[in-house]
Every structure is written in structure tokens, then in C-alpha cells.
Amino acid sequence: MSEPRINERIRVPEVRLVGPNGEQVGIVRVEDALRLAEEANLDLVEVAPMAKPPVAKLMDFGKFKYEAAMKAREARKNQVNTVIKEIKLRPKIDPHDYGTKKGHVERFLKAGDKVKVTIMFRGREQSRPELGRRLLERLATDISELGYVESAPKQDGRNMIMVIGPTRKKSEAKAEQRRAREERAAGEGAVSPVQLETADATETTGPSAPAGPTATATPTPAPRPAPRPAPAPAAGE
């Protein structure tokens, strides 16, 4: 879609002018409309070029384009594409394999996706299409709480195809998955300060140390030896 004509690109003699707040100004010459736009520091934007005369509005065109781009971006962000998954079965499938395949179908439906179930016939099995039909009907009954038969079983060459649609939308399934992740993350959150303090006290061995700076023990000096007594003077001295 091309951008509307603005300001001097509007090549008509007169326009039906709409004010910036949606008020009807009336039919004015395009020169006067451009003058009003310049005085209001706005743009003259042609919003209905096919009207007689064309309708133009006074607006901030840059701001208008930005808001329109943000709306389009938000719409694309919220858009959810439905994916069609495919599961293939054989008419004489083993019970264990059937349980595995059914689990895949349930997982796809819980995620909000459609499931295309294909029964593959080989050799003489092609003469017994009722086997495939009964198997598809059994599967539809087993997953009835999660999905519904959107396309009934039909023969397509050597295969029989049935499409199952989810009972809830893709957006709802994704929102539930997001909530589950948030709840799981909240349950595995950080340890509270009280728990940290308790853990620190548990890891400390021996009596708790007193608050304040740690006192350093001063070594006691060894006692000095007593002085020996002077020898007694000899007799006659």
C-alpha cells in the first residue's frame, strides 16, 4: 500500500479539511490548508483521495507513521500460525506402537496444532480399507478430550487420511505453556535471606565468635633466670 500524499504533493485546487482533533473545518483552498498546517507545525495529509473534493487532515505525519508501524508490529507479534503435524500408522499396528503414536497426537493437540493422521496400506491391505477406518475412529475416540475430527477419513490412493483439530487455540496453548514456565521458575527462585543466614550458622563450627574485631593474643615473655650469688671471700682476706 502506497503512502498518502502530504503537503506540496497534494495537487488539487481544494480539499475538505479536517483539524488535528477531528473537527470539520470545511472546504478550503489547498494553499490555505498548507498555510494552516505550517502555522500549526503539522502536515497536511490526504486521507481520502477519491472523495469529491479529497479529504485532507492536519496531523504529525511522522508520529502517525511510527504509531502505525508499532501497531502492525504488535499485530504480527500476537499472530499465531497453526501448524499441521503428520502421524503415519499401519492398519495392523502393534498395541505398543499405537500407544506411542497416540501420545504424539495428544502432545501436538495440547500445543494447539492440527494433526494429519495417515493410514498406509501395503499389498493386500488395500482390499481392507475398513481396517484403516476403524483404526482412525478408535484414535478419534481416544483423543476426543483434546481434539475433534476436522476432516473425516477419506481414501487417497494407497493411503487413508483424517485431520484432527485441537479443541483450544494455539494462542491459548502457548499462554498456558508460558504460565507454566513462569510458575516453575518462581518455584525455583532464589533462597530467602533468612535461609541464607541459617545456612551460614549451620556451617560454622565451634562457639560463635563475638562481634567486633578479633583480639590477637599477645605472647607472654619467658622469665629471666635469677642471678647467681657472688662467691664468699676467702679467710684472711
CSV table of C-alpha atoms in Angstrom, one decimal:
chain,number,residue,atom,x,y,z
A,1,MET,CA,0.0,0.0,0.0
A,2,SER,CA,1.5,3.4,-1.1
A,3,GLU,CA,1.8,6.2,1.4
A,4,PRO,CA,-0.7,9.1,1.2
A,5,ARG,CA,0.2,12.3,-0.4
A,6,ILE,CA,1.3,15.0,2.0
A,7,ASN,CA,1.9,18.8,1.9
A,8,GLU,CA,3.0,20.1,-1.5
A,9,ARG,CA,2.4,16.6,-3.1
A,10,ILE,CA,-1.3,17.3,-2.9
A,11,ARG,CA,-2.1,18.5,-6.4
A,12,VAL,CA,-5.8,19.5,-6.2
A,13,PRO,CA,-7.3,23.0,-6.0
A,14,GLU,CA,-9.2,22.5,-2.8
A,15,VAL,CA,-9.7,19.9,-0.1
A,16,ARG,CA,-12.2,19.1,2.6
A,17,LEU,CA,-10.1,19.9,5.7
A,18,VAL,CA,-10.2,18.1,9.0
A,19,GLY,CA,-8.5,19.6,12.0
A,20,PRO,CA,-5.9,17.8,14.2
A,21,ASN,CA,-8.6,16.8,16.7
A,22,GLY,CA,-11.0,15.6,14.1
A,23,GLU,CA,-13.0,18.8,13.8
A,24,GLN,CA,-14.5,19.6,10.4
A,25,VAL,CA,-13.0,22.8,9.0
A,26,GLY,CA,-14.8,22.7,5.7
A,27,ILE,CA,-13.8,23.0,2.0
A,28,VAL,CA,-10.8,25.3,1.7
A,29,ARG,CA,-8.2,26.0,-1.0
A,30,VAL,CA,-5.2,23.8,-0.8
A,31,GLU,CA,-3.0,26.9,-0.4
A,32,ASP,CA,-4.9,27.9,2.7
A,33,ALA,CA,-4.8,24.4,4.1
A,34,LEU,CA,-1.0,24.3,3.6
A,35,ARG,CA,-0.7,27.7,5.4
A,36,LEU,CA,-2.8,26.4,8.4
A,37,ALA,CA,-0.6,23.3,8.5
A,38,GLU,CA,2.6,25.4,8.6
A,39,GLU,CA,1.2,27.7,11.3
A,40,ALA,CA,0.4,24.6,13.5
A,41,ASN,CA,3.7,23.0,12.7
A,42,LEU,CA,1.8,20.0,11.3
A,43,ASP,CA,1.5,18.2,8.0
A,44,LEU,CA,-1.4,18.2,5.5
A,45,VAL,CA,-2.2,14.6,4.8
A,46,GLU,CA,-4.6,13.4,2.1
A,47,VAL,CA,-6.7,10.7,3.9
A,48,ALA,CA,-9.4,10.2,1.3
A,49,PRO,CA,-8.1,10.9,-2.2
A,50,MET,CA,-11.1,9.5,-4.0
A,51,ALA,CA,-13.6,11.8,-2.3
A,52,LYS,CA,-15.0,14.9,-4.1
A,53,PRO,CA,-13.2,17.0,-3.1
A,54,PRO,CA,-10.4,15.0,-1.5
A,55,VAL,CA,-10.3,14.9,2.3
A,56,ALA,CA,-7.1,16.1,4.0
A,57,LYS,CA,-6.2,16.2,7.7
A,58,LEU,CA,-3.8,18.2,9.8
A,59,MET,CA,-1.5,15.8,11.7
A,60,ASP,CA,2.0,15.0,12.7
A,61,PHE,CA,2.7,12.5,9.8
A,62,GLY,CA,6.0,11.2,11.4
A,63,LYS,CA,4.2,10.4,14.6
A,64,PHE,CA,1.3,8.8,12.7
A,65,LYS,CA,3.7,6.6,10.7
A,66,TYR,CA,5.5,5.5,13.9
A,67,GLU,CA,2.3,4.6,15.7
A,68,ALA,CA,1.0,2.7,12.7
A,69,ALA,CA,4.3,0.7,12.5
A,70,MET,CA,4.1,-0.1,16.2
A,71,LYS,CA,0.5,-1.4,15.8
A,72,ALA,CA,1.5,-3.5,12.8
A,73,ARG,CA,4.4,-4.9,14.7
A,74,GLU,CA,2.3,-5.8,17.7
A,75,ALA,CA,-0.3,-7.5,15.5
A,76,ARG,CA,2.4,-9.6,13.9
A,77,LYS,CA,3.8,-10.5,17.3
A,78,ASN,CA,0.4,-11.7,18.5
A,79,GLN,CA,-0.3,-13.6,15.3
A,80,VAL,CA,-0.1,-17.4,15.8
A,81,ASN,CA,0.3,-19.8,12.9
A,82,THR,CA,-1.3,-23.1,13.2
A,83,VAL,CA,1.0,-26.0,12.2
A,84,ILE,CA,-0.2,-29.2,10.7
A,85,LYS,CA,1.7,-32.2,12.1
A,86,GLU,CA,1.5,-35.6,10.5
A,87,ILE,CA,1.4,-39.1,12.0
A,88,LYS,CA,1.6,-42.3,9.9
A,89,LEU,CA,0.1,-45.6,11.0
A,90,ARG,CA,-0.3,-49.1,9.6
A,91,PRO,CA,-3.6,-50.9,9.6
A,92,LYS,CA,-2.2,-53.7,11.8
A,93,ILE,CA,-0.2,-51.6,14.1
A,94,ASP,CA,1.3,-53.1,17.3
A,95,PRO,CA,-0.5,-52.0,20.5
A,96,HIS,CA,2.7,-50.5,22.0
A,97,ASP,CA,3.3,-48.6,18.8
A,98,TYR,CA,-0.3,-47.4,18.8
A,99,GLY,CA,0.1,-46.0,22.3
A,100,THR,CA,3.3,-44.2,21.3
A,101,LYS,CA,1.7,-42.7,18.2
A,102,LYS,CA,-1.4,-41.7,20.2
A,103,GLY,CA,0.9,-39.9,22.7
A,104,HIS,CA,2.4,-37.9,19.9
A,105,VAL,CA,-1.1,-36.9,18.7
A,106,GLU,CA,-2.0,-35.8,22.2
A,107,ARG,CA,1.1,-33.7,22.5
A,108,PHE,CA,0.5,-32.0,19.2
A,109,LEU,CA,-3.1,-31.2,20.1
A,110,LYS,CA,-2.1,-29.9,23.5
A,111,ALA,CA,0.2,-27.5,21.8
A,112,GLY,CA,-2.7,-26.2,19.6
A,113,ASP,CA,-1.6,-27.9,16.4
A,114,LYS,CA,-3.6,-29.8,13.9
A,115,VAL,CA,-2.7,-33.4,13.2
A,116,LYS,CA,-3.0,-35.2,9.9
A,117,VAL,CA,-3.2,-38.9,10.5
A,118,THR,CA,-2.3,-41.1,7.6
A,119,ILE,CA,-3.0,-44.9,7.4
A,120,MET,CA,-0.6,-46.5,4.9
A,121,PHE,CA,-1.9,-49.6,3.1
A,122,ARG,CA,0.5,-52.1,1.6
A,123,GLY,CA,-0.1,-55.1,-0.7
A,124,ARG,CA,-3.3,-56.9,0.2
A,125,GLU,CA,-4.2,-54.4,2.9
A,126,GLN,CA,-5.6,-52.2,0.2
A,127,SER,CA,-8.5,-54.6,-0.1
A,128,ARG,CA,-9.4,-54.0,3.6
A,129,PRO,CA,-10.0,-50.2,3.9
A,130,GLU,CA,-12.4,-50.8,6.8
A,131,LEU,CA,-9.3,-51.7,9.0
A,132,GLY,CA,-7.9,-48.2,8.5
A,133,ARG,CA,-11.2,-46.6,9.1
A,134,ARG,CA,-11.8,-48.5,12.3
A,135,LEU,CA,-8.3,-47.5,13.5
A,136,LEU,CA,-8.9,-43.8,12.7
A,137,GLU,CA,-12.3,-43.9,14.5
A,138,ARG,CA,-10.6,-45.5,17.5
A,139,LEU,CA,-7.9,-42.8,17.6
A,140,ALA,CA,-10.6,-40.1,17.3
A,141,THR,CA,-12.4,-41.5,20.3
A,142,ASP,CA,-9.2,-41.9,22.4
A,143,ILE,CA,-8.3,-38.2,21.9
A,144,SER,CA,-11.8,-36.7,22.0
A,145,GLU,CA,-11.0,-34.6,25.0
A,146,LEU,CA,-8.2,-32.8,23.2
A,147,GLY,CA,-9.3,-32.7,19.6
A,148,TYR,CA,-12.1,-33.2,17.2
A,149,VAL,CA,-12.3,-34.7,13.7
A,150,GLU,CA,-12.0,-31.8,11.3
A,151,SER,CA,-11.8,-33.9,8.2
A,152,ALA,CA,-13.4,-37.3,8.1
A,153,PRO,CA,-11.4,-40.3,7.0
A,154,LYS,CA,-11.1,-40.5,3.2
A,155,GLN,CA,-9.2,-42.7,0.8
A,156,ASP,CA,-6.3,-41.0,-1.1
A,157,GLY,CA,-4.6,-43.6,-3.3
A,158,ARG,CA,-2.9,-46.2,-1.1
A,159,ASN,CA,-3.5,-44.1,2.0
A,160,MET,CA,-6.4,-43.1,4.2
A,161,ILE,CA,-6.3,-39.6,5.7
A,162,MET,CA,-8.0,-37.9,8.6
A,163,VAL,CA,-7.4,-34.5,10.0
A,164,ILE,CA,-7.9,-33.8,13.7
A,165,GLY,CA,-8.2,-30.2,15.0
A,166,PRO,CA,-7.3,-29.0,18.6
A,167,THR,CA,-10.2,-28.1,20.9
A,168,ARG,CA,-8.3,-24.9,22.0
A,169,LYS,CA,-6.5,-22.3,20.1
A,170,LYS,CA,-2.8,-22.1,19.5
A,171,SER,CA,-2.5,-18.8,21.4
A,172,GLU,CA,-4.3,-20.3,24.5
A,173,ALA,CA,-1.9,-23.3,24.5
A,174,LYS,CA,1.2,-21.0,24.2
A,175,ALA,CA,-0.2,-18.8,27.0
A,176,GLU,CA,-0.6,-21.8,29.3
A,177,GLN,CA,2.9,-23.0,28.5
A,178,ARG,CA,4.3,-19.6,29.3
A,179,ARG,CA,2.4,-19.5,32.6
A,180,ALA,CA,3.7,-23.0,33.5
A,181,ARG,CA,7.3,-21.9,32.8
A,182,GLU,CA,6.8,-18.8,35.0
A,183,GLU,CA,5.4,-20.8,37.8
A,184,ARG,CA,8.2,-23.3,37.5
A,185,ALA,CA,10.8,-20.5,37.6
A,186,ALA,CA,9.1,-19.0,40.6
A,187,GLY,CA,9.3,-22.3,42.4
A,188,GLU,CA,13.0,-22.5,41.8
A,189,GLY,CA,13.6,-18.9,42.8
A,190,ALA,CA,16.5,-17.5,45.0
A,191,VAL,CA,16.8,-18.5,48.7
A,192,SER,CA,15.5,-16.0,51.2
A,193,PRO,CA,17.9,-14.0,53.4
A,194,VAL,CA,16.6,-15.9,56.5
A,195,GLN,CA,17.5,-19.2,54.9
A,196,LEU,CA,20.9,-17.9,53.9
A,197,GLU,CA,21.6,-16.8,57.5
A,198,THR,CA,20.5,-20.1,58.8
A,199,ALA,CA,22.7,-22.0,56.4
A,200,ASP,CA,25.7,-19.8,57.4
A,201,ALA,CA,25.1,-20.5,61.0
A,202,THR,CA,24.9,-24.3,60.4
A,203,GLU,CA,28.2,-24.3,58.5
A,204,THR,CA,30.0,-22.5,61.4
A,205,THR,CA,31.8,-24.9,63.7
A,206,GLY,CA,32.6,-24.3,67.4
A,207,PRO,CA,31.2,-21.5,69.5
A,208,SER,CA,30.1,-18.3,67.7
A,209,ALA,CA,32.7,-15.6,67.6
A,210,PRO,CA,32.0,-12.4,69.5
A,211,ALA,CA,31.0,-9.3,67.4
A,212,GLY,CA,33.7,-6.8,66.6
A,213,PRO,CA,37.3,-7.1,65.6
A,214,THR,CA,39.1,-10.3,66.5
A,215,ALA,CA,41.5,-9.9,69.5
A,216,THR,CA,45.1,-11.0,68.9
A,217,ALA,CA,46.7,-12.9,71.8
A,218,THR,CA,50.0,-11.3,73.0
A,219,PRO,CA,52.7,-13.9,73.8
A,220,THR,CA,53.9,-13.9,77.4
A,221,PRO,CA,57.8,-13.3,77.7
A,222,ALA,CA,59.7,-16.2,79.2
A,223,PRO,CA,61.0,-15.4,82.8
A,224,ARG,CA,64.6,-14.4,83.1
A,225,PRO,CA,67.0,-16.7,85.2
A,226,ALA,CA,67.8,-15.5,88.7
A,227,PRO,CA,71.4,-14.0,89.0
A,228,ARG,CA,73.9,-16.3,90.7
A,229,PRO,CA,75.2,-15.2,94.2
A,230,ALA,CA,78.7,-13.8,94.4
A,231,PRO,CA,81.3,-16.2,95.9
A,232,ALA,CA,82.2,-15.7,99.6
A,233,PRO,CA,85.6,-14.1,100.3
A,234,ALA,CA,88.3,-16.4,101.4
A,235,ALA,CA,89.6,-16.4,105.1
A,236,GLY,CA,92.4,-14.0,105.9
A,237,GLU,CA,91.3,-11.6,103.1
